[in-house]
Coordinates of C-alpha atoms in Angstrom, one line a residue:
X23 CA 90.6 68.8 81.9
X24 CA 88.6 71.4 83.7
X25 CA 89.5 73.2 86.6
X26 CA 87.9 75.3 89.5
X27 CA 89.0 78.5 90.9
X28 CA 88.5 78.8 94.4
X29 CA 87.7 81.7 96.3
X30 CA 90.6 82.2 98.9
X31 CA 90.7 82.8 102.0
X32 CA 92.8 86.3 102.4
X33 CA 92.5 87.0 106.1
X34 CA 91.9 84.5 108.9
X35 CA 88.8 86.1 110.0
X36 CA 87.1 86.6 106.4
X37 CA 84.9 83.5 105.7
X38 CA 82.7 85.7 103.1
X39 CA 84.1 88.5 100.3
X40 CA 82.5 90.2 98.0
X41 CA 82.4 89.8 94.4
X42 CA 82.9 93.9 93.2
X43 CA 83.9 92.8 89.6
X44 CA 83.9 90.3 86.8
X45 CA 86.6 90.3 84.1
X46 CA 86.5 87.5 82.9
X47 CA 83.3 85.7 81.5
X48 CA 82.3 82.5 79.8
X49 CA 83.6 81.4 77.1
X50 CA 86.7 84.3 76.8
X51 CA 90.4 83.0 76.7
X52 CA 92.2 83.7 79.6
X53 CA 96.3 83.1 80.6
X54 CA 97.5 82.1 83.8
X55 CA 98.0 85.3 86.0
X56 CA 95.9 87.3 84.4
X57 CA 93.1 89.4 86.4
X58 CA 89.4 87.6 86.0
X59 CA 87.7 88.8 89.3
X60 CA 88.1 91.6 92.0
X61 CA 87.0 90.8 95.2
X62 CA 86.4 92.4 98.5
X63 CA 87.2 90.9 102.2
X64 CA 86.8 93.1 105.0
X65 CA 90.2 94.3 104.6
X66 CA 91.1 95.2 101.6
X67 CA 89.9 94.8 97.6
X68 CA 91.9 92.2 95.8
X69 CA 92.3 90.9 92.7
X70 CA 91.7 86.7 91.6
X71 CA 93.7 85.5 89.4
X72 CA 93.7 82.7 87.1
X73 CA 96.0 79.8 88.0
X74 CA 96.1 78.4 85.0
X75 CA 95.3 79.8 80.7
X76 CA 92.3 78.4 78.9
X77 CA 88.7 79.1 78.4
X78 CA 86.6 80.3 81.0
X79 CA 83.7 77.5 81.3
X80 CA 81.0 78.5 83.9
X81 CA 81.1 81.5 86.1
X82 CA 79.1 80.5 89.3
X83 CA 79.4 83.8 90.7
X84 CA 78.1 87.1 89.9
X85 CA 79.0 90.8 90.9
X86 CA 77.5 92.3 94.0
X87 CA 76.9 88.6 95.2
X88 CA 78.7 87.3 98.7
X89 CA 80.8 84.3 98.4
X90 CA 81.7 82.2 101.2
X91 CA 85.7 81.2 100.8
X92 CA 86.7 78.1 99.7
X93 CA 84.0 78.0 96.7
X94 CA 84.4 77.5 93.5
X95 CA 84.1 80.9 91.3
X96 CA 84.6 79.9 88.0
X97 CA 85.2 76.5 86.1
X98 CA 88.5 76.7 82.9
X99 CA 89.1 74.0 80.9
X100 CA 91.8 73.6 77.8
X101 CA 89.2 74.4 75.6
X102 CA 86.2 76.3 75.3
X103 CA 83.5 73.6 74.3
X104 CA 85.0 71.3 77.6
X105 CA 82.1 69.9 79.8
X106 CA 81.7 71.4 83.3
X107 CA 81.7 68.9 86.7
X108 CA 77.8 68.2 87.1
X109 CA 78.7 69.1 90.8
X110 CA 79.6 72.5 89.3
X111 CA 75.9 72.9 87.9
X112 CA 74.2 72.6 91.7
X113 CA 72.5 74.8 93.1
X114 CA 74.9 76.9 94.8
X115 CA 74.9 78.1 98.2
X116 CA 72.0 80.2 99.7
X117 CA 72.6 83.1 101.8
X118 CA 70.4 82.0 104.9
X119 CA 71.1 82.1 108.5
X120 CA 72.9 79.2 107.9
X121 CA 75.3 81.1 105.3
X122 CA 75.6 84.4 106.9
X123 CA 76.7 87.7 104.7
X124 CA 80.1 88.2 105.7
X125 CA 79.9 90.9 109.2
X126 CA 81.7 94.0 109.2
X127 CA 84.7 94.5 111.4
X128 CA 82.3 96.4 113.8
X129 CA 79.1 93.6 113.7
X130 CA 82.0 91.2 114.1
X131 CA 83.6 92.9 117.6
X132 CA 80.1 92.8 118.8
X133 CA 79.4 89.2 118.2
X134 CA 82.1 88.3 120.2
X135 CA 81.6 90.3 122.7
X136 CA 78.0 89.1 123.1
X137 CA 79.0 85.5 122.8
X138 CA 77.1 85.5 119.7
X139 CA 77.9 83.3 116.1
X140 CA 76.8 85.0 112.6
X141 CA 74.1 82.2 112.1
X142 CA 72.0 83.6 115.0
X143 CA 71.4 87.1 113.5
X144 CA 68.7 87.9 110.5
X145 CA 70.2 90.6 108.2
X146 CA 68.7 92.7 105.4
X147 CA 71.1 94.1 103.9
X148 CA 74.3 92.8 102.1
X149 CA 75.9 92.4 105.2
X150 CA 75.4 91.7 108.9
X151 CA 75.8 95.2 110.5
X152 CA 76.1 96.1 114.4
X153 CA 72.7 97.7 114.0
X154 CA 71.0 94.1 113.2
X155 CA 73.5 92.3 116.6
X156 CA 72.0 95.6 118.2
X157 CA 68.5 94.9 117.3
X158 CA 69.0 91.0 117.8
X159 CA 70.3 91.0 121.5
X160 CA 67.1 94.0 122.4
X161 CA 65.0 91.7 121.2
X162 CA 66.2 88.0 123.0
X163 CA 67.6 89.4 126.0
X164 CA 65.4 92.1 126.7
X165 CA 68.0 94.8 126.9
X166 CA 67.6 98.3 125.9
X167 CA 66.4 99.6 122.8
X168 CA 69.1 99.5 120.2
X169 CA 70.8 103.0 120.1
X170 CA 69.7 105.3 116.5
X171 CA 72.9 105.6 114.8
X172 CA 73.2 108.9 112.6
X173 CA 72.3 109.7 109.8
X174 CA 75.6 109.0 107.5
X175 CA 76.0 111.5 105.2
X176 CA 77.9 109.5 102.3
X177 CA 74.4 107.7 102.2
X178 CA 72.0 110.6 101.6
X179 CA 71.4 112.9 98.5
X180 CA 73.7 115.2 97.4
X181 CA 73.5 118.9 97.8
X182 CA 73.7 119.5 93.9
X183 CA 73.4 117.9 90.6
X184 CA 76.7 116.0 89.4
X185 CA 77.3 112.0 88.4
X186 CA 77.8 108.7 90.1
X187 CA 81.9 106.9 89.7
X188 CA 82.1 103.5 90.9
X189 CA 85.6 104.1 93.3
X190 CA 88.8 102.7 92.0
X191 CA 89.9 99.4 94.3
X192 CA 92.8 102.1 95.9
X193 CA 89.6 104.7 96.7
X194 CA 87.5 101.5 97.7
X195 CA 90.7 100.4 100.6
X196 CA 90.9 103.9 101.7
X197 CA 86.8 104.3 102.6
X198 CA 87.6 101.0 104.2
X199 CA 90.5 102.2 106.1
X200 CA 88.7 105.7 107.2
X201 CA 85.5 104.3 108.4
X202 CA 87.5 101.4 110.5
X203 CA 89.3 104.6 111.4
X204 CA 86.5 106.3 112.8
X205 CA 84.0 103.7 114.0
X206 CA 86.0 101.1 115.6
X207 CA 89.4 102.3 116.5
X208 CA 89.4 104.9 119.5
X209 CA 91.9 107.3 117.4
X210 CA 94.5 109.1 118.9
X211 CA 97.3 111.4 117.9
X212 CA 100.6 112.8 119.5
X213 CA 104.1 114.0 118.5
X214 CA 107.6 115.2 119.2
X215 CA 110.1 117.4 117.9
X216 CA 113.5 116.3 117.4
X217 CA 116.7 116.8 115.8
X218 CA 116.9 114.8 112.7
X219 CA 121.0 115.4 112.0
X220 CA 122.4 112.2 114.0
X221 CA 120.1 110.5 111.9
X222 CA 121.1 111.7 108.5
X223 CA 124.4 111.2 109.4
X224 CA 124.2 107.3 110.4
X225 CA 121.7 107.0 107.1
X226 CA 124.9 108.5 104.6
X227 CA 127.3 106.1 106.4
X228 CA 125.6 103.6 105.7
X229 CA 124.2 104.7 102.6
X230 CA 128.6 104.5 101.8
X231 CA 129.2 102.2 103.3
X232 CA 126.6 99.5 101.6
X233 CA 126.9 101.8 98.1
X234 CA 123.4 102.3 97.7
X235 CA 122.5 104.8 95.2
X236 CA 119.1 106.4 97.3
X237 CA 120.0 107.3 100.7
X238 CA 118.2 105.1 103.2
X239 CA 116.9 107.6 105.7
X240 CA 113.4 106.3 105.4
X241 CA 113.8 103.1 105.5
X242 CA 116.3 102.9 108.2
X243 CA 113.6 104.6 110.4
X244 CA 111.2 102.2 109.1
X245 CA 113.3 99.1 110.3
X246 CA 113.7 100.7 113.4
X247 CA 110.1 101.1 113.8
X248 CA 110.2 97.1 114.0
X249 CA 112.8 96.5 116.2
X250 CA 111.1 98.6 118.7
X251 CA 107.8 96.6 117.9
X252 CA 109.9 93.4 118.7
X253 CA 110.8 94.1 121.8
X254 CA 107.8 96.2 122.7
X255 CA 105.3 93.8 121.4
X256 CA 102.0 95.6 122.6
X257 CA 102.4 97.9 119.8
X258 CA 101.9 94.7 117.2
X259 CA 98.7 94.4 118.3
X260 CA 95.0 94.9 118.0
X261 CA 91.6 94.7 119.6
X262 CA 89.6 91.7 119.0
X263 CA 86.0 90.9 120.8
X264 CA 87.3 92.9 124.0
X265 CA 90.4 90.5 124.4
X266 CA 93.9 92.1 122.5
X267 CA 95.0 90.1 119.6
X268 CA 99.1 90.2 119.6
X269 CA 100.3 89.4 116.0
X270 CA 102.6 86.4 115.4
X271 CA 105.3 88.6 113.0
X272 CA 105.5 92.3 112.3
X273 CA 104.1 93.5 108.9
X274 CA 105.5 96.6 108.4
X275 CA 102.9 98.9 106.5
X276 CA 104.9 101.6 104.6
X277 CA 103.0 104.2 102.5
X278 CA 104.3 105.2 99.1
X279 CA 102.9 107.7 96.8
X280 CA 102.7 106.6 93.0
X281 CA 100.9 109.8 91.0
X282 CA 97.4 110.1 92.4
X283 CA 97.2 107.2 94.5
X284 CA 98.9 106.4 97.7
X285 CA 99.4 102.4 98.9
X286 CA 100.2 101.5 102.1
X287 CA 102.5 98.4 101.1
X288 CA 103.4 95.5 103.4
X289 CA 106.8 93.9 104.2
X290 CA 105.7 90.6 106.1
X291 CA 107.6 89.0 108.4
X292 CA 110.0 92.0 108.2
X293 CA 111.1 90.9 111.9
X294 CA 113.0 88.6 110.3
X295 CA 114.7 90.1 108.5
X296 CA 118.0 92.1 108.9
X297 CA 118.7 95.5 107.7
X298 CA 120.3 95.1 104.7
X299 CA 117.1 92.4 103.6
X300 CA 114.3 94.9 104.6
X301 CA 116.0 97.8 103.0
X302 CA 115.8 95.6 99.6
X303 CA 112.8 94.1 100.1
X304 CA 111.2 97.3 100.9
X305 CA 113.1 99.1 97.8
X306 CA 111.1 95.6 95.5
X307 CA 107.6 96.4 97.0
X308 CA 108.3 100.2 96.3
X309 CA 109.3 99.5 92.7
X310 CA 105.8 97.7 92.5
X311 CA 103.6 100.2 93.8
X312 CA 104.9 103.6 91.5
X313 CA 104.6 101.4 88.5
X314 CA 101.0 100.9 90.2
X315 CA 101.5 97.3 89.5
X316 CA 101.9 96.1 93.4
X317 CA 101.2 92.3 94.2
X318 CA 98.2 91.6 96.4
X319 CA 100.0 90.5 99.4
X320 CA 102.1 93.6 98.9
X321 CA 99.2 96.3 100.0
X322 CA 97.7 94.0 102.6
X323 CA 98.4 92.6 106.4
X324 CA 99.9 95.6 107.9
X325 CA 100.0 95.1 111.7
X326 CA 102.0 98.4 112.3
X327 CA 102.9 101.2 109.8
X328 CA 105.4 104.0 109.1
X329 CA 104.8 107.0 107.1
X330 CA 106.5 110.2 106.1
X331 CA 105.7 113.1 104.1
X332 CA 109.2 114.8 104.2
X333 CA 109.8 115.5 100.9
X334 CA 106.6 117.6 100.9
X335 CA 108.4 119.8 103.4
X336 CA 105.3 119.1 105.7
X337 CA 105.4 120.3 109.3
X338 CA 102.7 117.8 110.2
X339 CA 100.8 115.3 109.6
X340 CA 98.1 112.9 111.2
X341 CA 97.6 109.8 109.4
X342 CA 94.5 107.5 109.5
X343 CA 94.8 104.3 111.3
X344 CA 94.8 100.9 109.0
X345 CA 92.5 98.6 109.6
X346 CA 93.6 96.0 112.8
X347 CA 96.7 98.3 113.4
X348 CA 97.3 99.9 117.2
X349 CA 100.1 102.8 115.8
X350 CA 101.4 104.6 112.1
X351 CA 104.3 106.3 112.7
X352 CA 104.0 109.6 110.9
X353 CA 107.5 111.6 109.9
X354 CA 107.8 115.2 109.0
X355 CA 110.4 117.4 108.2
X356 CA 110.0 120.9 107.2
X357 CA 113.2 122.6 106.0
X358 CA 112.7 126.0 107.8
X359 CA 111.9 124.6 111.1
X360 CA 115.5 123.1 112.4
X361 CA 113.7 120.2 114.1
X362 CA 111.7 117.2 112.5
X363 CA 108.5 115.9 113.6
X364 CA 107.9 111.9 114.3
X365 CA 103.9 111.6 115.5
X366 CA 101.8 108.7 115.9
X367 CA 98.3 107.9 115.6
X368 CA 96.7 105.3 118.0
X369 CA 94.3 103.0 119.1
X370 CA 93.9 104.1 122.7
X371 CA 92.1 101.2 123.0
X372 CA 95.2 99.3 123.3
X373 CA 98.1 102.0 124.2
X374 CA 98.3 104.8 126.8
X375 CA 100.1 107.8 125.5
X376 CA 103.1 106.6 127.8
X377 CA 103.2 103.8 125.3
X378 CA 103.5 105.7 122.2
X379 CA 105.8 108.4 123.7
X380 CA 108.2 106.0 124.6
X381 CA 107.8 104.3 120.7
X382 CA 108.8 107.5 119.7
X383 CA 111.5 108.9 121.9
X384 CA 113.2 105.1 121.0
X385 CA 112.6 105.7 117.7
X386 CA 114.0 109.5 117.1
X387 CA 117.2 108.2 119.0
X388 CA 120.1 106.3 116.8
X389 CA 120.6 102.9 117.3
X390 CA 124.0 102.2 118.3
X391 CA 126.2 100.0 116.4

């Protein structure tokens, strides 16, 4: 019997994605699990998977093409002459007013803040931008005319010959990350110095004391990162439509180098757990990403972040702000120096630099037992 693959919903606020690629097409054998569709949400690029083997009957989708969630992308049935739903074989969906291209992060801030819905905007382009909300509210409300953004350089000719590469989905999630970075976050950076040798010790007794064969330094930081964001909850926070949006749980984001490509993997609902469970948790999701083989939900949802660059005997390091996060935590320690470095970059929309000193004096102290 067929069935449909729906398009899921990845993040609460996506109600469009993207379709970037198509793996799978009609008529090709397929097993459950396997990779038929990459998609993009405002977030992050992630890959659809089939839920169940069989033949791939109607692909109702194409790449490029926005798809609202909750439709049907493709059609597989036990075999490959099955017959498709005639509900399958409507007309689907057209992108009107009615269906609006999925905003970006920045269109989306300003249609809240305007009191504005999706539906009320025209749009060009594949999606609704803040230079159409812009243009929209000039021209109904009479306001001023909507400001010239710049010229963006990654949109112009280049200087010299060379050839086009479509981005890998890890390059695609970090252009994401750096232009959230820079046009909606107000980005901010600060550090300490501080003497790391209390913390070794407590990481090799408990490192002995547990007998774990990689000695835990990193990660015990890294849990202590989300105790502090427990009890100092503005940190586990963003800004939404002028109004600040405090998370439910703390993802901890955690950035692990695998070759050539660095993931910023996700513990979720790593406030619940207790040392010893993050520490093995975190050591799975790390597993996943250097084989480059990391889960979807594992690179995704951060709502706070840790990241060190230690073993590059870096003195410093300012690392760009994920997308809907208010701090990363970012951990140096150069071996000539005496002192380590723990730094933070910010949304200053949300946290003073009271706030994030006092994250990081807390966090260069030891807990106590």
């Amino acid at each position: 019997m067929p069935s449909p693959l729906h398009v899921p919903r990845i993040n609460n606020n996506d109600d469009f994605v993207k379709v970037l690629k198509l793996y799978a097409r009609r008529g090709d054998r397929v097993d459950r699990g396997d990779c038929v569709a990459q998609i993009e949400t405002d977030k992050a690029v992630v890959d659809l998977e089939a839920e169940t083997e069989g033949y791939v009957l109607e692909v109702l989708w194409e790449e490029a093409e926005t798809v609202p969630v909750g439709e049907v992308m493709m059609w597989i049935g036990d075999n490959a002459d099955d017959p498709v739903p005639e509900s399958a074989t409507a007309t689907k969906p057209t992108q009107t007013r009615e269906t609006p291209r999925q905003p970006t992060a920045k269109a989306r801030t300003m249609l809240k803040e305007h009191g504005l819905s999706a539906t009320d905007i025209p749009y060009k382009g594949e999606r609704l931008t803040a230079r159409d909300v812009e243009t929209y509210v000039a021209e109904q409300k009479g306001s001023a005319p909507a400001r010239k953004e710049a010229t963006s350089l990654d949109s112009t000719a280049p200087p010299a010959s060379g050839a086009y590469h479509e981005l890998s989905p890890e390059e695609h999630g970090m252009l994401t990350t750096v232009r959230w970075h820079r046009d909606v976050a107000a980005a901010t950076y600060l550090e300490i110095e501080f003497d790391q040798q209390p913390w070794e010790e407590h990481a090799a007794r408990y490192g002995e004391e547990h007998q774990l064969l990689l000695g835990p330094l990193m990660p015990l930081l890294a849990y202590r990162l989300v105790t502090i964001a427990t009890e100092m909850p503005k940190i586990n926070a963003t800004i939404v439509g002028g109004r600040r949006y405090q998370f439910d749980e703390v993802n901890l984001g955690f950035t692990v180098q695998s070759g050539d490509t660095l993931y910023l993997t996700v513990i979720h609902g790593a406030d619940k757990l207790d040392t010893s469970n993050f520490i093995e948790k975190l050591g799975e999701i790390q597993r996943r990403a250097i084989a480059k083989k990391p889960k979807p939900e594992d690179v995704q949802g951060a709502t706070v972040a840790f990241s060190s660059m230690a073993r590059w005997n870096v003195s410093r390091h300012v690392p760009i702000l994920p997308p809907f996060t208010s701090l990363i935590v970012a951990h140096a320690a150069p071996r000539d120096s005496g002192l380590a470095v723990m730094g933070a970059t910010y949304d200053h929309r949300i946290l003073s630099g009271f706030d994030v000193i006092q994250v990081l004096q807390r966090l260069t102290q030891v807990p106590k037992s």
